[in-house]
Amino acid sequence: MVDQDNNEFALELAQLQQEHRDLDVAIEALHQSPAPDLLRLQRLKKRKLQLRDRIAFIEDQITPDIIA
């Protein structure tokens, strides 16, 4: 059961990391445009932050807690 959960987390993590990288590219392209759409830029950045939070959560779920 734990292995299956970890596999599902790993798959979701890979997808989220790819989307995060894609957003980096989209945000940079929008910055480079002559007249950037500031509202769209703000929404992309907000989505990127949401992804970062979800990625951190999943990484915490995958990594076992080690009590030293």
PDB file of C-alpha atoms in Angstrom:
ATOM      1  CA  MET A   1       0.000   0.000   0.000  1.00  0.00           C
ATOM      2  CA  VAL A   2       2.780   2.422   0.896  1.00  0.00           C
ATOM      3  CA  ASP A   3       4.688   1.598  -2.289  1.00  0.00           C
ATOM      4  CA  GLN A   4       1.595   2.292  -4.374  1.00  0.00           C
ATOM      5  CA  ASP A   5       1.081   5.625  -2.605  1.00  0.00           C
ATOM      6  CA  ASN A   6       4.716   6.558  -3.172  1.00  0.00           C
ATOM      7  CA  ASN A   7       4.423   5.655  -6.863  1.00  0.00           C
ATOM      8  CA  GLU A   8       1.327   7.827  -7.205  1.00  0.00           C
ATOM      9  CA  PHE A   9       3.072  10.670  -5.387  1.00  0.00           C
ATOM     10  CA  ALA A  10       6.141  10.286  -7.601  1.00  0.00           C
ATOM     11  CA  LEU A  11       4.010  10.423 -10.742  1.00  0.00           C
ATOM     12  CA  GLU A  12       2.123  13.507  -9.549  1.00  0.00           C
ATOM     13  CA  LEU A  13       5.399  15.104  -8.470  1.00  0.00           C
ATOM     14  CA  ALA A  14       6.906  14.644 -11.933  1.00  0.00           C
ATOM     15  CA  GLN A  15       3.834  16.174 -13.566  1.00  0.00           C
ATOM     16  CA  LEU A  16       3.807  19.146 -11.210  1.00  0.00           C
ATOM     17  CA  GLN A  17       7.521  19.767 -11.678  1.00  0.00           C
ATOM     18  CA  GLN A  18       7.045  19.758 -15.460  1.00  0.00           C
ATOM     19  CA  GLU A  19       4.155  22.224 -15.197  1.00  0.00           C
ATOM     20  CA  HIS A  20       6.303  24.403 -12.905  1.00  0.00           C
ATOM     21  CA  ARG A  21       9.101  24.461 -15.502  1.00  0.00           C
ATOM     22  CA  ASP A  22       6.587  25.247 -18.250  1.00  0.00           C
ATOM     23  CA  LEU A  23       5.307  28.177 -16.219  1.00  0.00           C
ATOM     24  CA  ASP A  24       8.886  29.457 -15.850  1.00  0.00           C
ATOM     25  CA  VAL A  25       9.175  29.529 -19.627  1.00  0.00           C
ATOM     26  CA  ALA A  26       5.750  31.160 -20.081  1.00  0.00           C
ATOM     27  CA  ILE A  27       6.468  33.835 -17.470  1.00  0.00           C
ATOM     28  CA  GLU A  28       9.847  34.634 -19.013  1.00  0.00           C
ATOM     29  CA  ALA A  29       8.294  34.868 -22.491  1.00  0.00           C
ATOM     30  CA  LEU A  30       5.617  37.191 -21.160  1.00  0.00           C
ATOM     31  CA  HIS A  31       8.277  39.384 -19.529  1.00  0.00           C
ATOM     32  CA  GLN A  32      10.084  39.631 -22.863  1.00  0.00           C
ATOM     33  CA  SER A  33       6.996  40.691 -24.810  1.00  0.00           C
ATOM     34  CA  PRO A  34       6.769  44.386 -25.742  1.00  0.00           C
ATOM     35  CA  ALA A  35       3.528  44.931 -23.822  1.00  0.00           C
ATOM     36  CA  PRO A  36       3.163  42.214 -21.166  1.00  0.00           C
ATOM     37  CA  ASP A  37      -0.328  41.413 -19.882  1.00  0.00           C
ATOM     38  CA  LEU A  38       0.176  42.138 -16.198  1.00  0.00           C
ATOM     39  CA  LEU A  39      -2.995  40.365 -15.078  1.00  0.00           C
ATOM     40  CA  ARG A  40      -2.014  37.188 -16.938  1.00  0.00           C
ATOM     41  CA  LEU A  41       1.502  37.458 -15.544  1.00  0.00           C
ATOM     42  CA  GLN A  42       0.134  37.732 -12.007  1.00  0.00           C
ATOM     43  CA  ARG A  43      -2.096  34.684 -12.532  1.00  0.00           C
ATOM     44  CA  LEU A  44       0.804  32.615 -13.880  1.00  0.00           C
ATOM     45  CA  LYS A  45       2.956  33.556 -10.902  1.00  0.00           C
ATOM     46  CA  LYS A  46       0.149  32.683  -8.484  1.00  0.00           C
ATOM     47  CA  ARG A  47      -0.278  29.273 -10.157  1.00  0.00           C
ATOM     48  CA  LYS A  48       3.477  28.736  -9.944  1.00  0.00           C
ATOM     49  CA  LEU A  49       3.390  29.397  -6.189  1.00  0.00           C
ATOM     50  CA  GLN A  50       0.510  26.951  -5.776  1.00  0.00           C
ATOM     51  CA  LEU A  51       2.519  24.336  -7.644  1.00  0.00           C
ATOM     52  CA  ARG A  52       5.562  24.983  -5.471  1.00  0.00           C
ATOM     53  CA  ASP A  53       3.490  24.449  -2.334  1.00  0.00           C
ATOM     54  CA  ARG A  54       1.997  21.211  -3.675  1.00  0.00           C
ATOM     55  CA  ILE A  55       5.448  19.982  -4.756  1.00  0.00           C
ATOM     56  CA  ALA A  56       6.816  20.652  -1.265  1.00  0.00           C
ATOM     57  CA  PHE A  57       3.872  18.782   0.285  1.00  0.00           C
ATOM     58  CA  ILE A  58       4.376  15.737  -1.941  1.00  0.00           C
ATOM     59  CA  GLU A  59       8.130  15.698  -1.324  1.00  0.00           C
ATOM     60  CA  ASP A  60       7.397  15.688   2.419  1.00  0.00           C
ATOM     61  CA  GLN A  61       5.017  12.749   1.947  1.00  0.00           C
ATOM     62  CA  ILE A  62       7.600  10.747  -0.012  1.00  0.00           C
ATOM     63  CA  THR A  63      10.508  11.463   2.324  1.00  0.00           C
ATOM     64  CA  PRO A  64      10.196   9.441   5.537  1.00  0.00           C
ATOM     65  CA  ASP A  65      10.379  11.256   8.844  1.00  0.00           C
ATOM     66  CA  ILE A  66      13.643  10.455  10.590  1.00  0.00           C
ATOM     67  CA  ILE A  67      13.688  11.115  14.295  1.00  0.00           C
ATOM     68  CA  ALA A  68      17.256  11.535  15.434  1.00  0.00           C
TER      69      ALA A  68
END
